[in-house]
XYZ file of C-alpha atoms in Angstrom:
233
model
C 101.685 96.633 116.712
C 105.326 97.560 117.815
C 108.805 98.358 116.815
C 112.130 96.343 116.663
C 114.808 98.788 117.947
C 118.189 99.651 116.249
C 119.838 99.059 119.353
C 118.619 95.115 119.319
C 120.276 94.296 115.811
C 123.395 96.194 116.524
C 123.823 94.240 119.929
C 124.234 91.257 117.865
C 127.789 89.964 116.962
C 127.094 90.803 112.995
C 127.859 93.088 110.518
C 124.400 94.844 110.878
C 122.656 95.119 107.643
C 122.595 98.852 105.831
C 119.086 98.629 104.652
C 116.050 98.404 107.050
C 112.832 97.298 105.596
C 109.122 97.345 107.751
C 105.609 96.001 106.354
C 103.049 97.478 108.738
C 103.730 101.214 109.122
C 100.486 102.187 110.781
C 101.307 105.616 111.759
C 104.887 105.821 111.608
C 106.039 102.286 112.823
C 109.992 101.795 113.369
C 110.914 104.181 110.794
C 109.374 106.942 113.254
C 110.944 105.154 116.327
C 114.188 105.366 114.562
C 113.940 109.322 114.523
C 112.472 109.363 117.796
C 115.154 107.295 119.388
C 117.976 109.375 117.630
C 119.004 105.755 115.459
C 118.170 107.251 112.214
C 121.404 108.030 111.087
C 122.560 104.501 111.843
C 120.964 103.181 108.892
C 121.496 104.113 105.211
C 118.474 103.429 103.771
C 114.883 102.722 105.526
C 111.848 101.332 103.742
C 108.120 100.993 105.198
C 105.182 99.531 103.236
C 101.313 100.214 104.436
C 98.218 99.176 102.949
C 96.162 101.903 104.479
C 96.582 105.266 102.493
C 95.060 107.101 105.513
C 97.763 105.686 107.693
C 100.748 106.464 105.161
C 99.057 110.481 104.950
C 99.343 110.397 108.852
C 102.780 108.632 108.910
C 103.932 110.851 106.056
C 103.020 114.006 108.184
C 104.864 112.784 110.791
C 108.111 111.956 108.961
C 108.109 115.674 107.551
C 107.757 117.125 110.720
C 110.824 115.538 111.461
C 112.661 116.214 108.197
C 111.522 119.955 108.694
C 112.986 120.682 112.117
C 115.440 117.863 112.227
C 115.919 114.320 114.065
C 117.566 115.860 117.184
C 114.125 118.113 117.614
C 112.025 117.078 120.291
C 108.311 118.408 119.763
C 104.540 117.653 120.060
C 103.608 117.686 116.718
C 105.577 114.005 116.467
C 102.587 112.427 117.071
C 100.283 114.862 114.726
C 97.405 112.813 113.311
C 96.985 115.406 110.142
C 96.881 113.570 106.808
C 99.450 114.727 104.227
C 97.497 115.594 101.533
C 99.994 115.373 99.114
C 101.256 111.640 99.560
C 100.469 109.385 96.487
C 101.869 105.695 96.506
C 105.034 106.606 97.345
C 107.285 109.450 99.178
C 110.740 109.677 100.158
C 112.241 112.106 102.677
C 115.722 112.987 104.194
C 117.134 113.297 100.392
C 116.178 109.793 99.837
C 116.891 107.901 103.196
C 113.667 107.060 104.325
C 110.616 105.830 101.995
C 107.110 105.212 102.656
C 105.269 102.970 100.465
C 101.428 102.019 99.974
C 100.437 99.137 98.768
C 100.000 95.563 99.150
C 103.494 94.327 100.933
C 104.583 91.036 99.109
C 104.401 93.650 95.851
C 105.960 96.678 97.430
C 108.596 94.234 98.684
C 109.868 92.998 95.290
C 109.822 96.741 94.515
C 112.289 97.495 97.568
C 114.358 94.486 96.825
C 114.612 95.228 93.294
C 115.883 99.070 94.067
C 117.963 98.447 97.429
C 119.578 94.765 96.103
C 121.504 94.390 99.181
C 121.275 92.443 102.808
C 118.564 93.590 104.466
C 117.264 93.909 108.100
C 113.431 92.537 107.936
C 110.642 93.473 110.395
C 107.346 91.845 109.042
C 104.331 93.048 110.572
C 101.720 93.597 108.435
C 98.250 92.666 109.371
C 94.648 93.482 109.967
C 93.169 93.774 113.338
C 90.911 95.927 115.912
C 92.606 99.168 115.457
C 90.588 101.751 113.550
C 92.706 102.386 110.761
C 93.942 99.037 110.289
C 93.517 97.947 106.789
C 92.283 94.799 105.144
C 93.417 93.357 102.384
C 92.544 90.277 100.040
C 94.136 88.233 102.986
C 94.621 89.351 106.768
C 98.084 89.009 107.311
C 100.125 88.621 104.047
C 103.377 87.155 106.017
C 103.366 84.158 103.706
C 103.381 86.318 100.258
C 105.845 88.646 102.205
C 108.606 85.381 103.034
C 107.791 84.387 99.302
C 108.830 87.696 97.906
C 112.339 87.712 100.094
C 112.964 84.228 98.875
C 112.739 85.461 95.082
C 115.494 87.616 95.639
C 119.221 86.581 95.045
C 120.746 87.233 98.830
C 119.987 84.545 100.778
C 121.018 85.838 104.196
C 118.933 88.540 104.814
C 118.000 89.251 108.624
C 114.295 88.163 109.178
C 112.165 89.230 112.230
C 108.413 88.372 112.575
C 105.708 90.056 114.841
C 102.612 88.255 116.277
C 103.802 84.591 116.426
C 101.165 84.051 118.810
C 98.428 84.412 116.339
C 99.885 81.930 114.327
C 97.147 79.389 113.392
C 94.538 81.422 115.106
C 91.270 83.643 114.528
C 91.514 87.331 116.272
C 88.078 88.053 116.947
C 86.171 90.834 118.828
C 82.614 91.244 119.512
C 82.012 88.070 117.860
C 83.472 88.922 114.550
C 86.947 87.685 113.051
C 89.145 90.637 112.784
C 92.394 89.037 111.717
C 92.758 85.129 110.245
C 96.012 83.610 110.787
C 94.469 80.101 110.671
C 96.754 79.727 107.393
C 99.608 80.984 108.673
C 101.122 78.179 111.091
C 104.564 77.917 112.606
C 105.487 74.981 110.418
C 104.486 76.603 107.378
C 107.019 79.710 108.244
C 109.581 77.797 109.163
C 109.690 75.657 105.982
C 109.516 78.768 103.905
C 112.480 80.269 105.577
C 114.438 77.134 105.620
C 113.838 77.205 101.729
C 114.989 80.587 101.323
C 118.331 79.315 103.230
C 118.632 75.569 104.874
C 121.281 77.654 106.987
C 119.088 80.175 108.769
C 118.536 79.595 112.976
C 115.329 80.334 113.835
C 114.665 81.377 117.494
C 111.691 82.340 119.318
C 112.589 85.201 121.929
C 109.732 86.065 124.051
C 110.105 89.688 125.891
C 107.419 90.919 127.603
C 105.756 87.224 127.357
C 105.083 87.742 122.992
C 107.093 85.437 120.886
C 108.760 86.830 117.823
C 110.442 84.882 115.274
C 114.034 85.586 114.590
C 115.660 83.866 111.641
C 119.729 84.581 110.840
C 122.676 82.794 109.148
C 124.605 81.655 112.254
C 127.958 82.746 110.130
C 126.919 86.284 109.885
C 125.484 86.547 113.616
C 126.538 83.801 115.997
C 124.890 85.159 119.085
C 121.327 86.500 119.532
C 120.568 88.501 122.424
C 117.468 87.624 124.490
C 117.278 90.897 126.241
C 114.262 93.151 125.960
C 113.823 94.826 122.892
C 110.152 95.073 121.893
C 108.630 98.178 122.404
C 104.866 98.991 122.304
């Protein structure tokens, strides 16, 4: 699980969306990265969605530490694994600028889009896997449902970035057990859904560190895509 950096989105020749939406928070995700790399204030709103309640509670503790000490503060507690016992379903930080939502990402994306109701930058990275705290829902990777939720929204030129493209159509196994099944998620199916949102989407597969990501954008908004290294483990 990784993060897409604010610098990458801003490096493109486009009007950057003011709202960032992430699925697959894990223990903090890109929302935490924006606090660490001091790019937090370059977004008007950040939403991050996570299926694991335990992960949400740990991420909440980390966000609250930055909220308490400030985004310019560097401290060892940023990687605390303490669980926030007060977290339930959803919590907002920094006067509502950062929002953490617990639940199934396709459903929570609808909540976010109804609330934000403007062009967003999406980083879709929700899936099961080998890490101890990864949650497993009704499907191992809810990407198709996430894209369908985005398709239902009336805005048709969101910036969309998708992680783990190398796993499309595959089953990820560990010790002989399937830990994440992407077999129903094929490149062709994903591209078809994106094009059904807007036939003007351009789809590219940059490969920083040799691992492909999918990026979809509308050319009149984003005419140039930088392929410079932007992926951070």
